[in-house]
Amino acid sequence: MSSRLRERQVFHGARARILYELIGWQFRNATDLRFMNYGLAPAPGRETVFLPSGEQPERYCAGLYHAVAAQADLRGACVLDVGCGRGGGAAYVHRYLGPAETAGCDIARRSVAFCRKVHGGVAGLGFHHGCATALPFAAESFDAVLNVESAHCYPDRAAFFSEAFRVLRPGGHLLLADFTPPRVPPGTERARIERELTLSGFAPPGVTDITAGILRGLDLDHDRRMREIRTRFPLGTRRLARLWAGTRGSWIYRDFAEGRRAYFMYRIEKPVAGTPGDARHRLRRPPQTCGVLPLAARGCGDAPAASEIAFDRPGAAR
């Protein structure tokens, strides 16, 4: 690798899958680390998410999940989190936003094992191994599909969009958040994503630029992230860890701060048959069991699994 870390080489496709398997093994007993995203903080004076004291250190990471998931009413819904990582986001959504059932899915087997160990035993919350481009779930199984800071790893993002469309019920939503790649103007990438979504059958998305909130979260969380890197990562891996964590001075932090890259949040609807673009949805309904297919029935290749956001206070935890 050259002296400058190449993000596309490290965090994309099969390499990303290997990286997250290694992270899953290295931190298999770090049960206090339950999120893997850059986090989001609302503007000064706005309310952030409310969490028990023991979970406060990762509140900005939970805040990003809250902002993405709260774009739709998930009460009574069946929800899938694709690229669930260490399960903190799926668990947060299930505990505070009211779905009847929540399924997490991830390409890294060690991540799934961690999720089952840490979050197991919660009624209606389960975790499954599978990849984003061949989801191990039956058609029209979910009312909402979450995808938070994960799709940039996929070698075929359009295939993931097609899979999300397949497993969503009509009127359901794909709730997506991710950053734009290096050396591509943010507007160009946004247009590319919107084109891929349209070709997959989705209605035109609602899009919010949340880059400012991401930067606030990274700034407020910087000291904690640096402590974790110094404590948990071997000396020779810390440079890569700082890029992965988005700490101040890292390549991706500078790209966000200087406008070369952006972080977008999307609310995307699967149209009800015969009414393309209809804003109606069918999230409130008697709960139905999420349809999990045997993994062998689905092929799985190399794919791993408003700039100002005001948060509503989440409901009581389950």
Short mmCIF file of C-alpha atoms in Angstrom, two decimals:
data_model
loop_
_atom_site.label_atom_id
_atom_site.label_comp_id
_atom_site.label_asym_id
_atom_site.label_seq_id
_atom_site.Cartn_x
_atom_site.Cartn_y
_atom_site.Cartn_z
CA MET A 1 0.00 0.00 0.00
CA SER A 2 1.28 3.50 -0.78
CA SER A 3 2.17 5.99 1.94
CA ARG A 4 -1.31 7.46 1.59
CA LEU A 5 -4.05 5.06 2.63
CA ARG A 6 -6.35 4.31 -0.26
CA GLU A 7 -9.86 4.07 1.10
CA ARG A 8 -11.27 2.17 -1.86
CA GLN A 9 -8.65 -0.52 -1.39
CA VAL A 10 -9.24 -0.94 2.33
CA PHE A 11 -12.97 -0.38 2.86
CA HIS A 12 -14.50 -1.89 -0.27
CA GLY A 13 -15.65 -5.33 -1.38
CA ALA A 14 -13.81 -8.43 -0.19
CA ARG A 15 -11.21 -6.37 1.69
CA ALA A 16 -13.95 -4.75 3.76
CA ARG A 17 -15.34 -8.17 4.57
CA ILE A 18 -11.95 -9.37 5.79
CA LEU A 19 -11.42 -6.14 7.76
CA TYR A 20 -14.70 -6.50 9.61
CA GLU A 21 -14.07 -10.16 10.36
CA LEU A 22 -10.73 -9.14 11.90
CA ILE A 23 -12.39 -6.38 13.89
CA GLY A 24 -15.01 -8.85 15.06
CA TRP A 25 -12.29 -11.18 16.32
CA GLN A 26 -10.11 -8.44 17.86
CA PHE A 27 -13.05 -6.94 19.77
CA ARG A 28 -15.07 -10.09 20.39
CA ASN A 29 -15.11 -9.41 24.14
CA ALA A 30 -15.48 -5.61 23.97
CA THR A 31 -19.17 -5.69 24.80
CA ASP A 32 -19.22 -1.94 25.48
CA LEU A 33 -18.45 -1.18 21.79
CA ARG A 34 -21.72 -1.72 19.96
CA PHE A 35 -21.64 0.79 17.09
CA MET A 36 -19.43 1.34 14.05
CA ASN A 37 -20.45 4.65 12.50
CA TYR A 38 -19.25 8.26 12.51
CA GLY A 39 -22.11 9.48 14.67
CA LEU A 40 -24.25 12.59 14.41
CA ALA A 41 -24.86 15.48 16.79
CA PRO A 42 -27.74 17.95 16.44
CA ALA A 43 -27.16 21.69 16.29
CA PRO A 44 -26.42 23.45 19.59
CA GLY A 45 -29.59 23.78 21.64
CA ARG A 46 -31.28 20.85 19.93
CA GLU A 47 -32.06 17.73 21.91
CA THR A 48 -29.89 14.68 21.44
CA VAL A 49 -30.95 11.09 22.03
CA PHE A 50 -31.60 10.00 25.59
CA LEU A 51 -29.80 6.87 26.73
CA PRO A 52 -29.11 5.18 30.06
CA SER A 53 -25.87 6.36 31.66
CA GLY A 54 -23.99 3.19 30.74
CA GLU A 55 -24.71 3.74 27.04
CA GLN A 56 -23.95 7.47 26.92
CA PRO A 57 -20.41 7.13 25.47
CA GLU A 58 -21.86 6.00 22.12
CA ARG A 59 -24.73 8.50 22.08
CA TYR A 60 -23.63 10.19 18.85
CA CYS A 61 -23.52 6.86 17.06
CA ALA A 62 -27.00 6.10 18.39
CA GLY A 63 -28.01 9.59 17.28
CA LEU A 64 -27.18 8.78 13.66
CA TYR A 65 -29.34 5.65 13.79
CA HIS A 66 -32.15 7.63 15.38
CA ALA A 67 -32.06 10.30 12.68
CA VAL A 68 -32.14 7.71 9.89
CA ALA A 69 -34.76 5.40 11.38
CA ALA A 70 -37.07 8.20 12.56
CA GLN A 71 -37.69 9.22 8.94
CA ALA A 72 -40.56 6.69 9.02
CA ASP A 73 -43.01 5.64 11.70
CA LEU A 74 -41.72 2.20 12.72
CA ARG A 75 -44.26 1.43 15.43
CA GLY A 76 -45.57 -2.09 14.91
CA ALA A 77 -43.35 -2.58 11.86
CA CYS A 78 -41.06 -5.38 10.76
CA VAL A 79 -37.61 -3.82 10.28
CA LEU A 80 -34.40 -5.10 8.68
CA ASP A 81 -31.00 -3.52 9.38
CA VAL A 82 -28.59 -4.46 6.58
CA GLY A 83 -24.94 -4.13 7.55
CA CYS A 84 -25.85 -4.19 11.23
CA GLY A 85 -22.24 -4.54 12.42
CA ARG A 86 -22.10 -4.95 16.20
CA GLY A 87 -25.86 -4.61 16.54
CA GLY A 88 -26.07 -1.40 18.55
CA GLY A 89 -28.18 0.36 15.95
CA ALA A 90 -30.66 -2.47 15.46
CA ALA A 91 -30.96 -2.85 19.24
CA TYR A 92 -31.51 0.89 19.70
CA VAL A 93 -34.23 1.02 17.04
CA HIS A 94 -35.94 -2.04 18.49
CA ARG A 95 -35.85 -0.75 22.06
CA TYR A 96 -36.88 2.85 21.46
CA LEU A 97 -38.73 3.24 18.14
CA GLY A 98 -41.36 0.55 18.58
CA PRO A 99 -41.05 -2.06 15.80
CA ALA A 100 -42.78 -5.39 16.37
CA GLU A 101 -39.76 -7.26 14.99
CA THR A 102 -36.24 -6.21 14.08
CA ALA A 103 -33.74 -8.32 12.15
CA GLY A 104 -30.06 -7.46 11.76
CA CYS A 105 -28.06 -8.90 8.85
CA ASP A 106 -24.30 -8.73 8.33
CA ILE A 107 -21.68 -10.34 6.07
CA ALA A 108 -19.17 -10.82 8.92
CA ARG A 109 -19.89 -14.02 10.81
CA ARG A 110 -18.00 -12.79 13.87
CA SER A 111 -20.15 -9.68 13.97
CA VAL A 112 -23.30 -11.79 13.89
CA ALA A 113 -21.94 -13.99 16.67
CA PHE A 114 -21.17 -10.89 18.74
CA CYS A 115 -24.68 -9.52 18.18
CA ARG A 116 -26.28 -12.77 19.27
CA LYS A 117 -24.12 -12.86 22.40
CA VAL A 118 -24.67 -9.24 23.43
CA HIS A 119 -28.22 -8.57 22.23
CA GLY A 120 -29.65 -12.09 22.39
CA GLY A 121 -32.70 -12.81 24.46
CA VAL A 122 -34.58 -9.64 23.48
CA ALA A 123 -38.03 -10.57 22.25
CA GLY A 124 -38.51 -9.72 18.58
CA LEU A 125 -34.82 -8.92 17.93
CA GLY A 126 -32.67 -11.35 15.94
CA PHE A 127 -29.48 -11.43 13.88
CA HIS A 128 -28.66 -13.31 10.69
CA HIS A 129 -25.61 -13.92 8.52
CA GLY A 130 -25.97 -12.85 4.90
CA CYS A 131 -24.80 -10.33 2.34
CA ALA A 132 -26.52 -7.22 1.12
CA THR A 133 -26.65 -8.29 -2.53
CA ALA A 134 -28.32 -11.65 -1.75
CA LEU A 135 -30.41 -11.14 1.36
CA PRO A 136 -31.56 -14.37 3.05
CA PHE A 137 -35.16 -13.20 3.42
CA ALA A 138 -38.36 -13.85 1.52
CA ALA A 139 -39.91 -11.24 -0.75
CA GLU A 140 -42.09 -8.57 0.89
CA SER A 141 -41.01 -9.51 4.42
CA PHE A 142 -40.30 -6.04 5.82
CA ASP A 143 -41.91 -2.65 6.25
CA ALA A 144 -38.56 -0.85 6.49
CA VAL A 145 -34.96 -1.58 5.56
CA LEU A 146 -32.23 0.38 7.35
CA ASN A 147 -28.76 0.82 5.90
CA VAL A 148 -26.45 3.07 7.90
CA GLU A 149 -22.93 3.81 6.70
CA SER A 150 -22.58 0.43 4.98
CA ALA A 151 -23.41 0.64 1.27
CA HIS A 152 -20.06 2.26 0.42
CA CYS A 153 -18.48 -1.16 1.10
CA TYR A 154 -20.58 -3.03 -1.46
CA PRO A 155 -19.04 -3.94 -4.83
CA ASP A 156 -22.52 -3.73 -6.41
CA ARG A 157 -24.66 -1.15 -4.65
CA ALA A 158 -27.35 -1.34 -7.33
CA ALA A 159 -27.77 -5.05 -6.57
CA PHE A 160 -28.35 -4.15 -2.92
CA PHE A 161 -31.03 -1.64 -3.91
CA SER A 162 -32.74 -4.34 -5.95
CA GLU A 163 -32.62 -6.71 -2.97
CA ALA A 164 -33.99 -4.03 -0.64
CA PHE A 165 -36.84 -3.46 -3.10
CA ARG A 166 -37.52 -7.21 -3.20
CA VAL A 167 -37.76 -7.73 0.57
CA LEU A 168 -39.81 -4.56 1.22
CA ARG A 169 -43.59 -4.64 1.27
CA PRO A 170 -45.36 -2.12 -0.99
CA GLY A 171 -45.43 1.23 0.75
CA GLY A 172 -42.36 0.32 2.81
CA HIS A 173 -39.23 2.41 3.09
CA LEU A 174 -35.52 2.07 2.53
CA LEU A 175 -33.90 4.38 5.11
CA LEU A 176 -30.32 4.97 4.06
CA ALA A 177 -27.36 7.07 5.18
CA ASP A 178 -23.84 7.08 3.75
CA PHE A 179 -20.97 9.28 2.67
CA THR A 180 -19.81 9.94 -0.87
CA PRO A 181 -16.62 8.31 -2.19
CA PRO A 182 -13.26 10.06 -2.62
CA ARG A 183 -12.50 12.01 -5.79
CA VAL A 184 -16.16 12.13 -6.86
CA PRO A 185 -18.13 15.41 -6.55
CA PRO A 186 -20.91 14.89 -3.98
CA GLY A 187 -23.58 16.04 -6.41
CA THR A 188 -22.43 13.52 -9.00
CA GLU A 189 -22.62 10.66 -6.50
CA ARG A 190 -26.02 11.74 -5.25
CA ALA A 191 -27.36 11.75 -8.80
CA ARG A 192 -25.86 8.28 -9.37
CA ILE A 193 -27.56 6.90 -6.25
CA GLU A 194 -30.89 8.42 -7.24
CA ARG A 195 -30.58 6.88 -10.71
CA GLU A 196 -29.80 3.43 -9.25
CA LEU A 197 -32.79 3.69 -6.91
CA THR A 198 -35.11 4.63 -9.77
CA LEU A 199 -33.88 1.71 -11.87
CA SER A 200 -34.59 -0.61 -8.92
CA GLY A 201 -38.22 0.53 -8.89
CA PHE A 202 -38.24 3.00 -5.99
CA ALA A 203 -40.03 6.33 -5.96
CA PRO A 204 -37.85 9.48 -6.07
CA PRO A 205 -36.10 9.75 -2.69
CA GLY A 206 -36.17 12.44 -0.10
CA VAL A 207 -32.55 13.50 0.52
CA THR A 208 -31.00 15.42 3.42
CA ASP A 209 -27.40 16.60 3.61
CA ILE A 210 -26.31 15.81 7.19
CA THR A 211 -22.58 16.50 6.75
CA ALA A 212 -22.61 19.33 9.31
CA GLY A 213 -24.17 17.07 11.93
CA ILE A 214 -21.66 14.32 11.18
CA LEU A 215 -18.77 16.75 11.69
CA ARG A 216 -20.26 17.97 14.97
CA GLY A 217 -20.53 14.38 16.15
CA LEU A 218 -16.95 13.61 15.17
CA ASP A 219 -15.71 16.73 16.95
CA LEU A 220 -17.63 16.00 20.14
CA ASP A 221 -16.62 12.32 20.08
CA HIS A 222 -12.98 12.90 19.11
CA ASP A 223 -11.40 12.41 22.53
CA ARG A 224 -13.28 9.17 23.19
CA ARG A 225 -12.35 7.76 19.80
CA MET A 226 -8.69 8.59 20.29
CA ARG A 227 -8.70 6.96 23.74
CA GLU A 228 -10.26 3.82 22.29
CA ILE A 229 -7.68 3.70 19.49
CA ARG A 230 -4.75 4.10 21.89
CA THR A 231 -6.18 1.51 24.26
CA ARG A 232 -7.45 -1.15 21.88
CA PHE A 233 -5.43 -0.98 18.65
CA PRO A 234 -1.82 -2.19 18.28
CA LEU A 235 0.62 0.60 17.52
CA GLY A 236 1.13 -0.32 13.85
CA THR A 237 -2.63 -0.22 13.10
CA ARG A 238 -3.51 3.12 14.66
CA ARG A 239 -3.12 5.19 11.51
CA LEU A 240 -5.67 3.04 9.73
CA ALA A 241 -7.87 3.08 12.83
CA ARG A 242 -7.90 6.90 12.85
CA LEU A 243 -9.08 6.94 9.23
CA TRP A 244 -11.70 4.29 9.99
CA ALA A 245 -12.90 6.25 13.04
CA GLY A 246 -12.92 9.63 11.24
CA THR A 247 -10.90 11.44 13.88
CA ARG A 248 -9.85 15.06 13.39
CA GLY A 249 -6.96 15.30 10.94
CA SER A 250 -7.88 12.06 9.16
CA TRP A 251 -8.29 12.13 5.41
CA ILE A 252 -12.06 11.62 5.48
CA TYR A 253 -12.60 14.23 8.23
CA ARG A 254 -10.74 16.82 6.15
CA ASP A 255 -12.77 15.88 3.07
CA PHE A 256 -16.01 16.46 4.99
CA ALA A 257 -14.79 19.73 6.50
CA GLU A 258 -13.47 21.11 3.19
CA GLY A 259 -16.49 20.09 1.09
CA ARG A 260 -14.85 17.43 -1.08
CA ARG A 261 -17.22 14.79 0.28
CA ALA A 262 -20.70 14.85 1.78
CA TYR A 263 -22.86 12.65 3.97
CA PHE A 264 -26.43 12.16 2.74
CA MET A 265 -29.50 10.65 4.37
CA TYR A 266 -32.29 9.19 2.21
CA ARG A 267 -35.93 8.27 2.72
CA ILE A 268 -36.98 6.05 -0.17
CA GLU A 269 -40.39 4.49 -0.71
CA LYS A 270 -41.36 1.32 -2.52
CA PRO A 271 -44.50 2.42 -4.36
CA VAL A 272 -47.82 0.77 -3.71
CA ALA A 273 -48.82 -1.09 -6.87
CA GLY A 274 -50.65 1.20 -9.26
CA THR A 275 -49.71 4.38 -7.38
CA PRO A 276 -46.06 5.18 -8.10
CA GLY A 277 -44.72 7.79 -5.75
CA ASP A 278 -47.77 7.56 -3.46
CA ALA A 279 -46.77 8.75 -0.02
CA ARG A 280 -49.02 6.27 1.75
CA HIS A 281 -47.37 3.48 3.67
CA ARG A 282 -48.52 0.38 5.48
CA LEU A 283 -46.30 0.33 8.53
CA ARG A 284 -49.08 0.13 11.10
CA ARG A 285 -50.56 -3.32 10.78
CA PRO A 286 -50.84 -6.52 12.77
CA PRO A 287 -47.25 -7.79 13.03
CA GLN A 288 -46.15 -10.48 10.60
CA THR A 289 -43.19 -12.76 11.03
CA CYS A 290 -40.10 -11.74 9.08
CA GLY A 291 -39.50 -14.33 6.36
CA VAL A 292 -36.02 -15.80 6.79
CA LEU A 293 -34.82 -18.09 3.99
CA PRO A 294 -32.22 -20.83 4.47
CA LEU A 295 -28.88 -19.19 3.64
CA ALA A 296 -28.11 -21.87 1.06
CA ALA A 297 -31.11 -20.63 -0.91
CA ARG A 298 -29.35 -17.32 -1.56
CA GLY A 299 -25.97 -16.90 -3.21
CA CYS A 300 -23.44 -14.76 -1.38
CA GLY A 301 -20.35 -13.50 -3.13
CA ASP A 302 -17.74 -11.06 -1.93
CA ALA A 303 -20.07 -8.28 -0.84
CA PRO A 304 -19.83 -7.35 2.89
CA ALA A 305 -22.33 -6.85 4.44
CA ALA A 306 -31.31 18.60 6.80
CA SER A 307 -27.85 19.29 7.98
CA GLU A 308 -29.59 20.27 11.25
CA ILE A 309 -31.29 17.34 12.92
CA ALA A 310 -33.58 17.66 15.92
CA PHE A 311 -34.27 14.38 17.67
CA ASP A 312 -37.49 13.40 19.35
CA ARG A 313 -36.96 11.84 22.75
CA PRO A 314 -37.22 8.06 22.29
CA GLY A 315 -39.84 6.08 24.10
CA ALA A 316 -39.18 3.90 27.07
CA ALA A 317 -36.75 1.07 26.48
CA ARG A 318 -38.05 -2.46 26.30
#
